[in-house]
Amino acid sequence: MKQIILITGGAGFIGSHVVREFVTKYPEYTIVNLDALTYAGNLENLKDIDQLPNYIFEKVDICDASAVLEVFRKHQPTGVIHLAAESHVDRSIADPSAFVMTNVIGTVNLLNAAREIWKDTFEGKRFHHVSTDEVFGALSSEGFFTEETSYDPHSPYSASKAASDHFVRAYHDTYGLPIVLTNCSNNYGPNHFPEKLIPLCIHNIINNKPLPIYGDGKYTRDWLFVIDHAKAIDLVFHQGKNGDSYNVGGFNEWQNIDLVKELCKQMDAKLGREVGTSAQLITFVKDRPGHDLRYAIDANKVNKELGWYPSVTFEQGLAKTIDWFMDNQEWLNNVTSGDYQKYYDTQYK
Ligand SMILES: NC(=O)c1ccc[n+]([C@@H]2O[C@H](COP(=O)([O-])OP(=O)(O)OC[C@H]3O[C@@H](n4cnc5c(N)ncnc54)[C@H](O)[C@@H]3O)[C@@H](O)[C@H]2O)c1
């Protein structure tokens, strides 16, 4: 059967890498990128592949149930990979409602559309929900999140992602919808929106601006190169066991302060600055409320069952990321100035 895969949030950071992976690796598939193009969606992320014959873009808001169903009716997808979400924790603290709408209601709209379109048979169909390790809450200095760890979300963002995970499982348990889930740790890499720590620091180092670090900088995150996440999604989508979830992470924990110091070191070398110059920009700022101390993923299941391992070390991934941002300063300027939002009008109107 010909695969028609609907990827939601494909204009975003991770989604654009997943779209590229599928469009280029599977020329026989049709890939439909469904995205509302919020502030986080940037079609420039896909300009190297958007002319390929197996790529289609649909500008749709997943909160609009009838528009979602119409896209499903039009393209008859055999699979869904769902990444569209409001994804920034700080924004969720400022406005939780948008997170409930997109992350919870939007996910339910997609589940309903899949159920409706696949009602004759679930054979050969799959709904892959892409989620986060933040649903598990916070760890102290020891231990890891496994697939069996109880959910304990603390921010409006993680609470909305947890709710969406529960709905995806509920549709499997109640209606038999074929599903898989992935819960991944923090991603970094090319096309990362510069409100997030690593691209923000790269941008500010280039422009000699302060590098804001929350609290004492001891918050610990497990960082994964975004292309490795896209490859894990490919594997789980094709080979994961129906109804199962898979934790994806790099066994790569960094305290924020150490990560930013490593970034400063690499950036000083790239920019030909004296060692220690960029680190002087580090500025500690008031902590985020409800900030989780540590996240760390036990990725043994996806390692052992599906043979997935990260392809790059953190130092290699960070070097690739810095090189990308240095070579794509126009992308960075377009994002910080808001000009990227004109790309849709130029290309599609
Ligand atoms: N960034 C991470 O480190 C990370 C880690 C683990 C899991 N995740 C999950 O991966 C997914 C993608 O994350 P990201 O960092 O690429 O996010 P992002 O914010 O960069 O991109 C989100 C995309 O979704 C689109 N979108 C938002 N609301 C929409 C709506 N109502 N309808 C249609 N499209 C909409 C945006 O336009 C954007 O293109 C999210 O589900 C997130 O929870 C992210």
Coordinates of C-alpha atoms and ligand atoms in Angstrom, one line a residue:
M1 CA 0.0 0.0 0.0
K2 CA 1.3 3.5 -0.9
Q3 CA 2.1 5.4 2.3
I4 CA 0.6 8.9 2.6
I5 CA 2.0 10.4 5.8
L6 CA 0.5 13.5 7.5
I7 CA 3.1 15.2 9.6
T8 CA 1.8 18.0 11.8
G9 CA 4.0 20.9 12.9
G10 CA 6.3 20.2 10.0
A11 CA 7.3 23.8 9.7
G12 CA 8.7 23.9 13.3
F13 CA 12.1 23.0 14.6
I14 CA 11.8 19.2 15.0
G15 CA 9.0 18.8 12.5
S16 CA 11.0 20.3 9.7
H17 CA 13.8 17.7 10.3
V18 CA 11.2 14.9 10.4
V19 CA 9.6 16.1 7.1
R20 CA 13.1 16.3 5.4
E21 CA 14.0 12.8 6.7
F22 CA 10.8 11.3 5.3
V23 CA 10.6 13.3 2.0
T24 CA 14.2 12.5 1.0
K25 CA 14.4 8.9 2.4
Y26 CA 11.1 7.7 1.1
P27 CA 10.5 9.3 -2.3
E28 CA 7.7 6.7 -2.9
Y29 CA 5.7 8.1 0.1
T30 CA 3.6 11.3 -0.1
I31 CA 4.3 13.6 2.8
V32 CA 1.7 16.1 3.8
N33 CA 2.9 18.8 6.1
L34 CA 0.0 20.3 8.1
D35 CA 1.0 23.4 10.0
A36 CA -0.8 26.6 11.2
L37 CA 2.4 28.6 10.8
T38 CA 2.3 30.1 14.3
Y39 CA 5.2 32.3 15.4
A40 CA 7.2 29.0 15.7
G41 CA 6.4 27.7 12.2
N42 CA 8.9 28.7 9.5
L43 CA 8.6 27.4 5.9
E44 CA 12.1 28.6 5.2
N45 CA 13.2 25.6 7.2
L46 CA 12.1 23.4 4.3
K47 CA 13.0 25.5 1.3
D48 CA 15.6 22.9 0.2
I49 CA 12.9 20.2 -0.2
D50 CA 9.6 22.1 -0.8
Q51 CA 9.7 21.7 -4.6
L52 CA 10.0 17.9 -4.4
P53 CA 7.1 16.0 -6.0
N54 CA 6.3 14.0 -2.9
Y55 CA 5.9 17.0 -0.6
I56 CA 2.6 18.9 0.0
F57 CA 1.9 21.7 2.4
E58 CA -1.4 22.5 4.1
K59 CA -1.9 25.6 6.2
V60 CA -4.4 24.4 8.9
D61 CA -4.9 25.0 12.6
I62 CA -5.4 21.7 14.4
C63 CA -7.8 23.4 16.8
D64 CA -10.2 23.7 13.8
A65 CA -11.8 20.2 13.9
S66 CA -13.7 20.5 10.5
A67 CA -10.6 21.8 8.7
V68 CA -8.6 18.9 10.1
L69 CA -11.2 16.4 9.0
E70 CA -11.2 18.0 5.5
V71 CA -7.5 17.5 5.1
F72 CA -7.8 13.9 6.2
R73 CA -10.6 13.4 3.7
K74 CA -8.6 15.1 0.9
H75 CA -5.4 13.3 1.4
Q76 CA -6.5 10.0 3.0
P77 CA -3.3 9.6 5.1
T78 CA -2.2 6.1 6.0
G79 CA -0.1 7.4 8.9
V80 CA 0.1 10.5 11.1
I81 CA 3.2 11.8 12.9
H82 CA 1.9 14.5 15.3
L83 CA 4.4 17.2 16.3
A84 CA 2.3 20.4 16.2
A85 CA 2.3 21.9 19.6
E86 CA 2.8 25.0 21.6
S87 CA 6.3 24.1 22.9
H88 CA 7.8 26.9 25.0
V89 CA 7.5 26.5 28.8
D90 CA 7.9 30.2 29.5
R91 CA 5.0 31.0 27.1
S92 CA 2.9 28.3 28.9
I93 CA 3.4 30.1 32.2
A94 CA 2.3 33.4 30.6
D95 CA -0.7 31.9 28.7
P96 CA -1.7 28.3 29.6
S97 CA -5.0 28.4 27.5
A98 CA -3.2 28.3 24.2
F99 CA -1.4 25.2 25.3
V100 CA -4.7 23.5 26.3
M101 CA -6.2 24.4 22.9
T102 CA -3.4 23.2 20.6
N103 CA -1.8 20.5 22.7
V104 CA -5.0 18.8 24.1
I105 CA -7.9 19.8 21.9
G106 CA -5.8 19.9 18.7
T107 CA -4.6 16.3 19.5
V108 CA -8.1 15.1 20.1
N109 CA -9.2 16.7 16.8
L110 CA -6.5 14.7 15.0
L111 CA -7.4 11.5 16.8
N112 CA -11.1 11.9 15.9
A113 CA -10.2 12.6 12.2
A114 CA -8.0 9.5 12.1
R115 CA -10.7 7.4 13.7
E116 CA -13.2 8.6 11.2
I117 CA -11.1 8.2 8.1
W118 CA -9.8 4.8 9.2
K119 CA -13.1 3.4 10.4
D120 CA -13.3 0.7 7.7
T121 CA -10.0 -0.8 8.8
F122 CA -7.1 0.1 11.1
E123 CA -4.9 -2.4 9.1
G124 CA -1.7 -0.7 7.9
K125 CA -2.5 2.6 9.7
R126 CA -0.5 4.3 12.5
F127 CA -0.8 7.4 14.7
H128 CA 2.6 8.4 16.1
H129 CA 2.4 11.0 18.9
V130 CA 5.6 12.9 19.5
S131 CA 5.9 13.9 23.2
T132 CA 8.4 15.0 25.8
D133 CA 10.2 13.7 28.8
E134 CA 8.8 16.7 30.7
V135 CA 5.6 14.8 31.3
F136 CA 7.5 12.7 33.9
G137 CA 8.2 15.7 36.2
A138 CA 11.6 16.2 37.8
L139 CA 14.4 13.9 39.0
S140 CA 16.8 14.5 41.9
S141 CA 20.5 14.0 41.2
E142 CA 19.9 10.3 40.6
G143 CA 17.8 8.0 38.4
F144 CA 16.3 8.1 34.9
F145 CA 12.8 8.3 33.4
T146 CA 11.8 4.9 31.9
E147 CA 8.6 4.1 29.9
E148 CA 7.1 2.9 33.3
T149 CA 7.8 6.2 35.2
S150 CA 4.5 7.8 36.5
Y151 CA 3.4 11.0 34.9
D152 CA 4.0 14.1 37.2
P153 CA 4.0 17.2 35.0
H154 CA 4.7 20.5 36.7
S155 CA 4.4 23.3 34.0
P156 CA 1.3 24.1 32.0
Y157 CA 3.3 23.0 28.9
S158 CA 4.1 19.5 30.4
A159 CA 0.6 19.2 31.8
S160 CA -0.9 19.8 28.4
K161 CA 1.5 17.3 26.7
A162 CA 0.7 14.7 29.5
A163 CA -3.0 15.2 28.8
S164 CA -2.4 14.6 25.0
D165 CA -0.4 11.5 25.7
H166 CA -3.3 10.1 27.9
F167 CA -5.8 10.8 25.1
V168 CA -3.7 9.0 22.5
R169 CA -3.5 6.0 24.8
A170 CA -7.2 6.2 25.6
Y171 CA -8.0 6.1 21.8
H172 CA -5.9 3.0 21.5
D173 CA -7.4 1.3 24.6
T174 CA -11.0 2.4 23.9
Y175 CA -11.3 2.3 20.1
G176 CA -8.3 0.2 19.1
L177 CA -6.6 3.1 17.2
P178 CA -3.1 1.9 16.2
I179 CA -0.7 4.3 18.0
V180 CA 2.9 4.7 19.1
L181 CA 4.4 7.4 21.3
T182 CA 7.9 8.8 21.7
N183 CA 8.9 10.8 24.8
C184 CA 12.1 12.6 24.0
S185 CA 14.6 14.8 25.9
N186 CA 15.7 18.3 25.0
N187 CA 16.6 18.7 21.3
Y188 CA 19.2 21.1 19.8
G189 CA 20.4 21.7 16.3
P190 CA 19.9 23.7 13.1
N191 CA 16.6 25.7 12.7
H192 CA 16.1 25.9 16.5
F193 CA 13.9 28.9 17.3
P194 CA 16.1 31.5 19.1
E195 CA 13.9 31.8 22.2
K196 CA 15.4 28.4 23.4
L197 CA 18.6 28.3 25.4
I198 CA 21.2 27.1 22.8
P199 CA 20.2 29.3 19.8
L200 CA 19.5 32.2 22.1
C201 CA 23.0 32.0 23.4
I202 CA 24.6 31.6 20.0
H203 CA 22.6 34.7 18.7
N204 CA 23.6 36.7 21.8
I205 CA 27.2 35.7 21.7
I206 CA 27.5 36.8 18.0
N207 CA 25.8 40.1 19.0
N208 CA 27.7 40.6 22.3
K209 CA 24.5 40.5 24.3
P210 CA 24.0 39.0 27.8
L211 CA 23.5 35.3 28.2
P212 CA 20.6 34.9 30.6
I213 CA 20.8 31.8 32.9
Y214 CA 18.0 30.9 35.2
G215 CA 18.7 30.7 39.0
D216 CA 22.1 29.2 39.8
G217 CA 22.5 27.5 36.4
K218 CA 22.4 24.0 38.0
Y219 CA 19.3 22.8 36.1
T220 CA 20.2 19.6 34.2
R221 CA 18.9 18.5 30.9
D222 CA 19.6 15.5 28.6
W223 CA 20.4 17.0 25.2
L224 CA 19.9 15.2 21.8
F225 CA 20.8 16.3 18.3
V226 CA 17.6 17.0 16.4
I227 CA 18.5 14.8 13.4
D228 CA 19.0 11.9 15.8
H229 CA 15.5 12.5 17.1
A230 CA 14.1 12.5 13.5
K231 CA 15.8 9.2 12.9
A232 CA 14.3 7.7 16.1
I233 CA 10.9 8.8 15.0
D234 CA 11.4 7.1 11.6
L235 CA 12.3 3.9 13.4
V236 CA 9.5 3.9 15.9
F237 CA 6.9 4.9 13.3
H238 CA 7.9 2.0 11.1
Q239 CA 9.0 -0.6 13.6
G240 CA 7.6 0.3 17.1
K241 CA 5.1 -2.1 18.7
N242 CA 1.5 -1.0 18.4
G243 CA 0.3 0.7 21.6
D244 CA 3.9 1.1 23.0
S245 CA 5.8 4.2 24.0
Y246 CA 9.5 4.7 23.6
N247 CA 11.8 7.1 25.5
V248 CA 14.4 8.8 23.4
G249 CA 17.4 10.5 24.8
G250 CA 21.1 10.9 24.3
F251 CA 22.5 9.8 27.7
N252 CA 24.0 13.3 27.6
E253 CA 23.3 15.3 30.7
W254 CA 24.5 18.9 31.1
Q255 CA 23.9 21.5 33.7
N256 CA 22.9 24.7 32.0
I257 CA 25.9 26.6 33.2
D258 CA 28.4 24.0 32.0
L259 CA 26.6 23.8 28.6
V260 CA 26.7 27.6 28.2
K261 CA 30.4 27.7 29.1
E262 CA 31.1 24.9 26.5
L263 CA 29.2 27.0 24.0
C264 CA 31.2 30.1 24.9
K265 CA 34.4 28.2 24.5
Q266 CA 33.5 26.9 21.0
M267 CA 32.1 30.2 19.9
D268 CA 35.2 32.1 21.0
A269 CA 37.3 29.7 18.8
K270 CA 34.9 30.1 15.8
L271 CA 34.7 33.9 16.1
G272 CA 38.5 34.3 16.7
R273 CA 37.9 35.8 20.1
E274 CA 40.2 35.5 23.0
V275 CA 39.4 32.5 25.2
G276 CA 37.0 33.6 28.0
T277 CA 35.5 36.6 26.1
S278 CA 32.0 35.2 25.5
A279 CA 31.7 33.7 29.1
Q280 CA 31.9 37.2 30.4
L281 CA 28.4 37.7 28.9
I282 CA 26.9 35.1 31.3
T283 CA 24.2 36.8 33.5
F284 CA 22.1 35.0 36.1
V285 CA 18.4 35.9 36.1
K286 CA 15.4 35.3 38.4
D287 CA 14.3 31.7 38.3
R288 CA 11.3 30.3 36.3
P289 CA 8.5 29.3 38.7
G290 CA 8.1 25.5 39.0
H291 CA 11.4 24.9 37.4
D292 CA 12.3 21.1 37.2
L293 CA 15.8 20.4 38.6
R294 CA 16.8 17.5 36.3
Y295 CA 15.5 15.4 33.4
A296 CA 17.3 12.3 32.2
I297 CA 16.0 9.6 29.9
D298 CA 16.7 5.9 30.0
A299 CA 16.7 5.1 26.3
N300 CA 17.5 1.4 26.7
K301 CA 14.2 0.2 25.2
V302 CA 14.6 2.1 21.9
N303 CA 18.4 1.1 21.9
K304 CA 17.7 -2.6 22.4
E305 CA 14.4 -3.2 20.6
L306 CA 15.0 -1.0 17.6
G307 CA 18.8 -0.5 17.5
W308 CA 18.6 3.3 17.7
Y309 CA 21.6 5.2 19.0
P310 CA 22.6 8.8 18.7
S311 CA 24.9 9.3 15.7
V312 CA 26.9 12.2 17.1
T313 CA 28.5 13.1 20.4
F314 CA 27.3 16.4 22.1
E315 CA 30.6 18.1 21.1
Q316 CA 30.1 17.1 17.5
G317 CA 26.4 18.1 17.5
L318 CA 27.1 21.4 19.1
A319 CA 29.9 22.2 16.6
K320 CA 27.5 21.3 13.7
T321 CA 24.8 23.5 15.3
I322 CA 27.1 26.5 15.7
D323 CA 28.4 26.1 12.1
W324 CA 24.8 26.1 10.9
F325 CA 23.8 29.2 12.8
M326 CA 27.0 31.0 11.7
D327 CA 26.4 30.0 8.0
N328 CA 22.7 30.9 8.2
Q329 CA 22.7 34.3 9.9
E330 CA 20.1 35.5 7.4
W331 CA 17.7 32.8 8.7
L332 CA 18.5 34.0 12.3
N333 CA 18.0 37.6 11.3
N334 CA 14.7 36.8 9.5
V335 CA 13.4 35.0 12.6
T336 CA 14.4 37.7 15.0
S337 CA 13.0 40.4 12.8
G338 CA 9.8 38.5 12.0
D339 CA 10.5 38.5 8.2
Y340 CA 10.3 34.7 8.0
Q341 CA 6.5 35.0 8.2
K342 CA 6.5 36.5 4.7
Y343 CA 7.8 33.3 3.2
Y344 CA 4.4 31.7 3.1
D345 CA 2.9 34.6 1.1
T346 CA 5.9 34.6 -1.3
Q347 CA 5.7 30.8 -1.9
Y348 CA 2.1 29.9 -1.6
K349 CA -0.1 32.9 -2.4
Ligands
LIG1 N1 12.0 21.0 21.4 C1 12.3 19.9 22.2 O1 13.4 19.9 22.8 C2 11.3 18.8 22.3 C3 11.7 17.7 23.0 C4 10.8 16.6 23.1 C5 9.5 16.7 22.5 N2 9.2 17.8 21.8 C6 7.9 17.8 21.1 O2 8.1 17.8 19.7 C7 7.1 18.6 19.0 C8 7.8 19.6 18.2 O3 8.6 20.5 19.0 P1 9.4 21.7 18.4 O4 10.4 22.1 19.4 O5 9.8 21.4 17.0 O6 8.2 22.9 18.4 P2 8.2 24.2 17.6 O7 7.5 25.2 18.6 O8 9.5 24.6 17.0 O9 7.2 23.9 16.4 C9 5.8 23.7 16.6 C10 5.2 23.7 15.2 O10 3.8 23.4 15.4 C11 3.0 24.4 14.7 N3 1.8 24.6 15.4 C12 1.6 25.2 16.6 N4 0.3 25.3 16.9 C13 -0.4 24.8 15.9 C14 -1.7 24.5 15.6 N5 -2.7 24.9 16.5 N6 -2.1 23.9 14.5 C15 -1.1 23.5 13.6 N7 0.2 23.7 13.8 C16 0.6 24.3 14.9 C17 3.9 25.6 14.6 O11 3.5 26.5 13.6 C18 5.3 25.0 14.5 O12 5.6 24.8 13.1 C19 6.2 19.1 20.1 O13 5.1 18.3 20.2 C20 7.0 19.0 21.4 O14 6.2 18.9 22.5 C21 10.0 18.9 21.7

